[in-house]
């Protein structure tokens, strides 16, 4: 019927995946994606609540749509995802022109809710039960999931895909809103995950990234005494023909067990890359965060990873300016970053989240300018470490999966026959190099000739010897068209 959808996604990989599934279901209703919200019949924001900043952006976007809604009252505006679960009342108050509010555990109902809005003309709200509102099984059930409706054309590209292993989180780090907005942890049945990966492989997908809030806590209980851990799942998925790389994010330090590390070491398709957020290098802070480990434990865990997986690259997340973080505690975090040799770190200023334990128990007592300074200082240390680590790659030959044109491409001279392309190594290093667009979606060997703190710079040294056996199309031109036309217009804010 030619209805038009504009969807904006903020936040983590989980949200990108959710958006893909929502788009899949709306395509079945005849929606087409448009790049400009003013052209759309349905405008959706898939939202994030992890930091205040992400929420502010959404309220500001909703504010700019108020006039548009007055002019075109038939346009349906929806807020979906984590903010919808957390703040239904507030959204109604601050943005009364919103028609649809749908939490992350209710996304499968969007087609039905849209039908209700059209039928009744009144706003529809669908959220899951709060953690304290019912028993655990009832709350878990209210965060229902749905079988993925995967369309190759809706993935970020045709050859890479996210695959969910579990919903929710049970760790309850005191600063984090995720356990309340995404509900209790529920692991998907390994056979469902396997079936999804097989389907993706049949569609030409080469790389899958397993996603869970704490993916390495994955443990499916079959109910007959048997369990499937993440290491078992990796073994299962490793046998899927066509899949060439398997990654998994995000890991909880305490669940980095030896069986998992051995699976990464032993299974050639599993990437030697681990994202294991430390959050802080100070034991008092870690305790107030309720991270359930000490910095000594974390350092031992890093040593175990490096010992069992030669050449592994590790990245981390840190929060600076958490409640009660003194200069001395911040210094301990700086020491950890200086010594740990992380490939890269994501650094965030603490943002108090109403509804979390930290917000209830501890004052947000680190001034904003101190948070900013600590953020910059820690980033500067990490950048020095990253540059040193990146420079060790110069002169080496690496295999990259070519993901697309680099950011530089598309602005200045994008008519060049050999634009700058970007790809990733199996250690998740980003490498840029000049080459034809036909390389997108292929593996190439690159000789690394230079490095910055963020990027390796390479030259193509040889094409992928396995290429013909895995890609559905042999012809470079065909493959290029497929990869480019499959690009999903999901702008990440
Ligand atoms: N404030 C700042 N950063 C946060 N994170 C989670 N909650 C908060 C918060 N309240 C960060 C953590 C986590 C990443 C996804 O976001 O570092 O690992
Ligand atoms: Fe949040 Fe901690 Fe769960 Fe990660 S492990 S989603 S930081 S509560």
XYZ file of C-alpha atoms and ligand atoms in Angstrom:
519
model
C 0.000 0.000 0.000
C 3.104 2.152 -0.157
C 3.116 3.395 3.414
C 6.349 5.008 4.479
C 8.412 4.378 7.592
C 11.161 6.487 9.126
C 13.063 4.722 11.896
C 15.865 6.207 13.945
C 17.891 3.967 16.239
C 20.069 5.025 19.153
C 22.033 2.869 21.530
C 23.636 -0.534 21.485
C 23.776 -3.479 19.056
C 20.716 -4.915 20.758
C 18.725 -1.907 19.577
C 20.108 -2.174 16.051
C 18.955 -5.787 16.010
C 15.538 -4.887 17.446
C 15.109 -2.238 14.770
C 15.907 -4.784 12.115
C 13.184 -7.072 13.416
C 10.640 -4.245 13.647
C 11.419 -3.206 10.091
C 11.035 -6.836 8.996
C 7.540 -6.996 10.465
C 6.518 -3.616 9.060
C 7.745 -4.526 5.591
C 5.185 -7.304 5.689
C 2.525 -4.641 6.225
C 3.743 -2.888 3.090
C 5.913 -0.197 4.656
C 8.898 1.177 2.785
C 11.768 2.951 4.479
C 12.351 6.664 3.867
C 15.293 8.807 4.936
C 13.347 11.931 5.819
C 10.804 11.864 8.673
C 8.728 14.511 6.871
C 7.947 11.991 4.115
C 6.870 9.274 6.534
C 3.446 7.976 7.567
C 5.070 6.302 10.565
C 7.989 7.800 12.499
C 9.627 5.524 15.061
C 12.440 6.196 17.510
C 14.115 3.119 18.947
C 15.540 4.545 22.137
C 18.248 4.017 24.760
C 18.152 4.846 28.483
C 21.694 4.029 29.509
C 22.674 7.697 29.770
C 20.651 10.905 30.085
C 22.242 12.303 26.941
C 20.629 9.587 24.777
C 17.209 10.427 26.217
C 17.666 14.185 25.752
C 18.321 13.639 22.051
C 15.014 11.811 21.665
C 12.997 14.470 23.509
C 14.589 17.105 21.341
C 13.744 15.141 18.156
C 10.169 14.676 19.401
C 9.944 18.424 20.112
C 10.868 19.275 16.542
C 8.083 16.968 15.298
C 5.306 18.707 17.244
C 4.543 21.197 14.462
C 4.808 18.482 11.833
C 2.188 16.426 13.656
C -0.131 19.465 13.807
C 0.205 19.922 10.063
C -0.090 16.210 9.293
C -2.144 14.699 12.130
C -2.396 11.340 10.377
C 1.340 10.746 10.819
C 1.901 8.180 13.561
C 4.788 8.933 15.900
C 6.160 6.169 18.111
C 8.728 5.811 20.855
C 9.897 2.226 21.169
C 12.654 0.468 23.137
C 14.167 1.218 26.530
C 12.811 4.749 27.110
C 9.317 3.549 26.282
C 9.590 0.852 28.944
C 11.043 3.195 31.534
C 9.131 6.462 31.077
C 5.683 5.945 29.545
C 4.124 8.668 31.695
C 6.905 11.156 31.129
C 6.796 10.662 27.356
C 3.029 11.232 27.377
C 3.566 14.428 29.380
C 6.530 15.846 27.506
C 5.406 14.744 24.041
C 1.604 14.347 23.983
C 1.732 14.067 20.180
C 3.296 10.594 20.492
C 0.810 7.888 19.417
C 2.722 4.714 20.189
C 4.835 3.767 23.202
C 6.227 0.246 23.067
C 8.850 -1.333 25.333
C 11.596 -3.687 24.105
C 9.725 -6.762 25.337
C 6.613 -5.897 23.333
C 8.001 -5.072 19.912
C 6.280 -8.040 18.280
C 2.972 -6.280 18.972
C 3.756 -3.184 16.905
C 1.685 -4.238 13.852
C -1.327 -4.929 16.097
C -0.863 -1.641 17.995
C -0.686 0.324 14.739
C -3.973 -1.269 13.711
C -5.522 -0.147 17.017
C -4.265 3.417 16.553
C -5.767 3.549 13.065
C -9.033 2.009 14.239
C -9.572 4.042 17.423
C -7.509 7.159 16.791
C -6.165 6.907 20.328
C -2.598 6.389 21.525
C -1.452 2.875 22.406
C 0.993 1.879 25.122
C 2.541 -1.573 25.474
C 5.147 -2.220 28.127
C 6.319 -5.259 30.065
C 5.878 -5.750 33.812
C 8.283 -3.980 36.167
C 10.677 -6.214 38.115
C 8.748 -5.705 41.360
C 5.269 -5.910 39.853
C 4.912 -9.696 39.728
C 6.730 -13.004 40.190
C 9.901 -13.632 38.189
C 8.233 -16.046 35.730
C 5.424 -13.566 35.116
C 7.818 -10.667 34.602
C 10.003 -12.819 32.341
C 7.022 -13.845 30.280
C 5.947 -10.233 29.887
C 9.255 -9.598 28.116
C 8.190 -11.916 25.343
C 10.359 -12.339 22.336
C 9.513 -13.234 18.824
C 11.121 -15.364 16.205
C 13.289 -13.135 14.119
C 11.780 -11.964 10.878
C 15.014 -11.584 9.050
C 15.207 -10.026 5.659
C 18.679 -9.830 4.180
C 17.937 -6.363 2.893
C 17.281 -5.077 6.405
C 20.672 -5.914 7.876
C 23.412 -3.286 8.085
C 24.874 -5.201 5.169
C 24.312 -8.510 3.444
C 27.312 -10.298 4.893
C 27.227 -9.406 8.602
C 24.446 -9.953 11.143
C 23.735 -9.733 14.834
C 22.167 -12.763 16.485
C 20.631 -12.547 19.941
C 21.599 -15.191 22.482
C 19.722 -13.831 25.466
C 17.363 -11.085 26.549
C 17.681 -8.983 29.688
C 20.272 -8.926 32.439
C 20.419 -10.152 36.023
C 23.637 -8.515 37.171
C 22.148 -5.314 38.607
C 25.280 -3.180 38.513
C 24.157 -0.268 40.661
C 24.562 2.422 37.962
C 22.729 0.532 35.236
C 19.128 0.809 34.104
C 19.274 -2.177 31.726
C 18.007 -4.890 34.146
C 14.829 -2.899 34.744
C 14.138 -1.879 31.149
C 15.108 -5.152 29.482
C 13.892 -7.450 32.221
C 15.205 -10.731 33.625
C 17.832 -12.699 31.736
C 16.323 -15.318 29.407
C 18.527 -17.447 27.215
C 17.245 -18.491 23.808
C 17.171 -22.189 22.969
C 20.460 -23.147 21.257
C 18.549 -24.876 18.449
C 16.666 -21.631 17.708
C 19.955 -19.755 17.564
C 21.435 -22.449 15.327
C 18.427 -22.343 13.000
C 18.730 -18.581 12.723
C 22.445 -18.761 11.958
C 21.842 -21.431 9.291
C 19.221 -19.198 7.710
C 21.623 -16.261 7.753
C 24.349 -18.400 6.175
C 21.924 -19.461 3.444
C 21.316 -15.780 2.757
C 25.040 -15.247 2.173
C 25.981 -13.992 5.616
C 29.684 -14.499 6.387
C 30.028 -13.031 9.863
C 27.721 -13.254 12.847
C 28.002 -11.383 16.121
C 26.227 -12.990 19.029
C 24.720 -10.310 21.270
C 23.624 -10.407 24.880
C 23.982 -7.870 27.711
C 26.340 -10.405 29.313
C 26.752 -12.835 26.428
C 29.270 -15.006 28.255
C 26.748 -15.689 31.036
C 24.724 -17.596 28.413
C 23.659 -20.912 29.877
C 20.562 -22.626 28.513
C 18.991 -25.072 30.934
C 17.337 -27.921 29.007
C 15.370 -28.927 32.079
C 16.742 -32.482 32.119
C 20.026 -31.788 33.833
C 21.760 -30.716 30.608
C 22.935 -27.167 29.999
C 24.387 -25.420 26.961
C 27.032 -22.805 27.767
C 28.397 -20.168 25.403
C 31.412 -22.419 24.690
C 29.014 -25.232 23.645
C 27.025 -22.826 21.508
C 30.185 -21.645 19.754
C 31.058 -25.254 18.961
C 27.576 -25.793 17.559
C 27.621 -22.665 15.392
C 31.153 -23.300 14.215
C 29.903 -26.156 12.047
C 27.485 -23.993 10.035
C 28.795 -23.954 6.451
C 29.218 -20.483 4.958
C 29.801 -18.700 8.259
C 33.417 -17.598 8.326
C 33.576 -15.467 11.466
C 31.827 -15.571 14.823
C 32.099 -12.738 17.357
C 30.292 -12.226 20.640
C 29.613 -9.140 22.806
C 29.453 -8.038 25.668
C 31.270 -10.050 28.312
C 31.027 -9.914 32.071
C 34.498 -10.325 33.656
C 33.374 -12.864 36.254
C 31.926 -15.191 33.606
C 35.052 -15.391 31.466
C 35.491 -19.086 32.148
C 38.322 -21.279 30.851
C 36.005 -23.437 28.719
C 34.991 -20.268 26.850
C 38.566 -19.082 26.407
C 39.538 -22.523 25.120
C 36.650 -22.463 22.639
C 37.892 -19.111 21.315
C 41.436 -20.478 21.077
C 40.448 -23.776 19.453
C 37.716 -22.747 17.009
C 39.278 -20.992 14.030
C 36.080 -19.171 13.030
C 35.698 -17.566 16.473
C 37.373 -14.167 16.429
C 40.237 -13.519 18.818
C 38.520 -10.449 20.164
C 36.974 -9.992 23.596
C 35.089 -6.951 24.832
C 35.205 -7.196 28.634
C 34.165 -3.963 30.387
C 36.161 -3.250 33.568
C 34.231 -0.024 34.423
C 36.816 1.039 37.046
C 40.294 0.173 38.312
C 39.458 0.926 41.952
C 38.105 -1.722 44.302
C 35.997 0.671 46.386
C 34.337 1.991 43.231
C 33.832 -1.521 41.847
C 32.195 -2.472 45.119
C 29.830 0.506 45.024
C 29.067 -0.410 41.400
C 28.373 -3.976 42.597
C 30.500 -5.418 39.825
C 31.237 -8.577 41.849
C 34.999 -8.596 41.158
C 38.121 -6.789 42.308
C 40.691 -5.167 40.074
C 43.085 -8.005 41.010
C 40.527 -10.517 39.721
C 40.131 -8.492 36.537
C 43.909 -8.363 35.946
C 44.169 -12.143 36.479
C 41.292 -12.630 34.065
C 43.163 -10.566 31.434
C 46.282 -12.649 31.988
C 44.252 -15.859 31.581
C 42.747 -14.584 28.310
C 46.182 -13.728 26.947
C 47.717 -16.988 28.054
C 44.978 -19.192 26.612
C 44.312 -17.204 23.415
C 47.577 -16.136 21.816
C 47.173 -12.825 19.973
C 43.780 -12.003 21.515
C 42.697 -8.351 21.393
C 40.745 -7.054 24.362
C 38.680 -3.893 24.699
C 36.895 -2.389 27.664
C 34.341 0.136 28.943
C 34.955 2.600 31.774
C 32.708 4.945 33.692
C 34.452 8.025 35.098
C 33.054 10.224 37.851
C 30.970 7.510 39.488
C 29.651 8.435 42.946
C 32.492 8.820 45.433
C 35.270 8.474 42.829
C 38.241 10.365 44.326
C 41.373 11.477 42.481
C 43.118 8.465 44.017
C 40.458 6.045 42.765
C 40.541 7.644 39.316
C 44.331 7.255 39.321
C 43.883 3.491 39.856
C 41.699 3.386 36.743
C 44.411 5.292 34.847
C 46.970 2.742 36.042
C 44.816 -0.142 34.825
C 44.347 1.445 31.388
C 48.058 2.262 31.124
C 49.043 -1.343 31.883
C 46.260 -3.531 30.512
C 47.041 -3.070 26.807
C 43.421 -2.706 25.699
C 42.958 -2.413 21.962
C 40.523 0.385 22.724
C 38.225 1.547 25.515
C 34.843 3.207 25.513
C 34.801 5.843 28.235
C 31.607 7.329 29.668
C 30.881 10.038 32.218
C 28.644 8.693 34.960
C 25.020 9.630 34.315
C 22.667 9.000 37.263
C 19.659 6.920 36.249
C 16.514 7.242 38.363
C 15.390 3.784 39.375
C 18.905 2.409 39.884
C 20.485 1.512 43.236
C 23.315 4.012 42.753
C 20.860 6.830 42.238
C 18.993 5.794 45.362
C 22.019 5.188 47.597
C 24.856 7.503 46.566
C 25.010 11.210 45.750
C 26.242 12.113 42.254
C 29.101 14.017 43.897
C 31.699 14.372 41.131
C 31.217 17.761 39.426
C 30.572 17.762 35.679
C 33.860 19.523 34.854
C 35.798 16.913 36.869
C 33.993 14.128 34.992
C 34.883 15.818 31.716
C 38.526 16.209 32.683
C 38.806 12.598 33.837
C 37.128 11.441 30.622
C 39.687 13.358 28.536
C 42.640 12.225 30.651
C 41.662 8.557 30.484
C 41.032 8.800 26.759
C 44.482 10.327 26.262
C 46.082 7.403 28.128
C 44.081 4.847 26.127
C 44.971 6.583 22.862
C 48.679 6.339 23.678
C 48.241 2.635 24.468
C 46.204 2.071 21.294
C 48.776 3.823 19.127
C 51.597 1.747 20.610
C 49.597 -1.458 20.108
C 48.547 -0.488 16.571
C 52.129 0.243 15.552
C 53.121 -3.353 16.330
C 50.994 -4.358 13.322
C 53.075 -2.400 10.825
C 54.756 -4.793 8.387
C 52.378 -7.651 9.163
C 49.834 -9.147 6.748
C 46.274 -9.487 8.070
C 42.995 -10.772 6.718
C 40.111 -8.291 6.767
C 36.459 -8.584 5.921
C 35.783 -5.518 3.779
C 32.791 -3.656 5.255
C 32.340 -0.690 2.928
C 33.674 2.680 1.878
C 35.529 4.483 4.670
C 34.037 7.620 6.189
C 36.316 9.702 3.999
C 34.625 8.203 0.953
C 31.317 9.800 0.076
C 32.416 13.357 0.716
C 35.225 14.537 -1.506
C 36.280 12.455 -4.497
C 33.892 9.542 -4.338
C 33.926 9.029 -8.054
C 37.410 7.519 -7.728
C 37.749 4.028 -9.131
C 39.743 2.994 -6.053
C 38.098 4.754 -3.128
C 39.194 4.236 0.436
C 37.587 1.126 1.908
C 37.327 -0.060 5.472
C 37.484 -3.577 6.865
C 38.066 -5.418 10.109
C 40.560 -8.016 11.180
C 39.438 -10.978 13.264
C 40.850 -9.088 16.247
C 38.357 -6.284 15.455
C 41.018 -3.827 14.338
C 39.760 -1.357 11.761
C 41.924 -1.197 8.646
C 41.534 1.242 5.758
C 43.014 0.820 2.304
C 42.407 1.745 -1.331
C 40.554 -0.774 -3.461
C 37.592 -1.252 -5.788
C 34.056 -1.308 -4.374
C 33.762 -4.873 -5.648
C 35.819 -5.949 -2.621
C 32.980 -5.064 -0.234
C 31.747 -8.210 1.473
C 34.934 -10.118 0.702
C 37.976 -11.157 2.657
C 41.275 -9.669 1.538
C 44.849 -9.912 2.771
C 46.301 -6.524 3.687
C 49.867 -5.575 4.381
C 49.823 -2.996 7.157
C 51.985 -0.018 6.275
C 51.012 2.577 8.903
C 48.871 3.030 12.006
C 47.125 5.681 14.084
C 45.499 5.311 17.511
C 42.232 4.318 15.823
C 43.105 2.773 12.489
C 45.520 0.516 10.654
C 46.448 1.594 7.126
C 47.027 -1.197 4.649
C 47.658 -2.201 1.049
C 45.892 -5.120 -0.591
C 48.413 -7.898 -0.900
C 46.344 -10.828 -2.111
C 42.705 -11.761 -2.728
C 40.853 -14.191 -0.533
C 41.755 -17.784 -1.492
C 38.507 -19.209 -0.030
C 36.299 -16.619 -1.603
C 34.659 -18.756 -4.266
C 33.453 -21.413 -1.884
C 31.392 -19.134 0.332
C 29.875 -16.215 -1.542
C 26.757 -16.867 -3.562
C 27.990 -14.728 -6.468
C 31.285 -15.169 -8.229
C 31.140 -12.006 -10.234
C 32.602 -8.936 -8.537
C 30.167 -6.494 -10.069
C 27.142 -8.527 -8.956
C 28.490 -8.878 -5.471
C 29.070 -5.157 -5.236
C 25.487 -4.384 -6.206
C 24.183 -6.821 -3.658
C 26.282 -5.438 -0.843
C 25.516 -1.807 -1.553
C 21.828 -2.080 -2.200
C 21.429 -4.017 1.024
C 22.634 -1.119 3.138
C 20.015 -0.410 5.774
C 19.039 3.218 6.186
C 19.081 3.097 9.970
C 20.827 6.298 10.955
C 22.583 5.930 14.291
C 22.517 9.222 16.181
N 26.328 6.224 33.244
C 27.389 6.165 32.410
N 27.711 5.066 31.700
C 26.942 3.974 31.862
N 27.022 2.748 31.326
C 25.991 2.009 31.790
N 25.245 2.735 32.646
C 25.822 3.962 32.711
C 25.533 5.148 33.433
N 24.497 5.222 34.272
C 28.101 2.343 30.409
C 28.876 1.132 30.926
C 28.431 0.034 30.022
C 28.170 0.790 28.734
C 27.314 0.087 27.743
O 27.532 1.961 29.170
O 30.253 1.387 30.757
O 29.410 -0.979 29.871
Fe 24.103 -3.136 32.995
Fe 25.839 -4.494 34.524
Fe 23.905 -5.820 33.146
Fe 25.945 -4.696 31.826
S 26.102 -6.351 33.342
S 23.746 -4.549 31.269
S 26.359 -2.849 33.042
S 23.605 -4.348 34.830
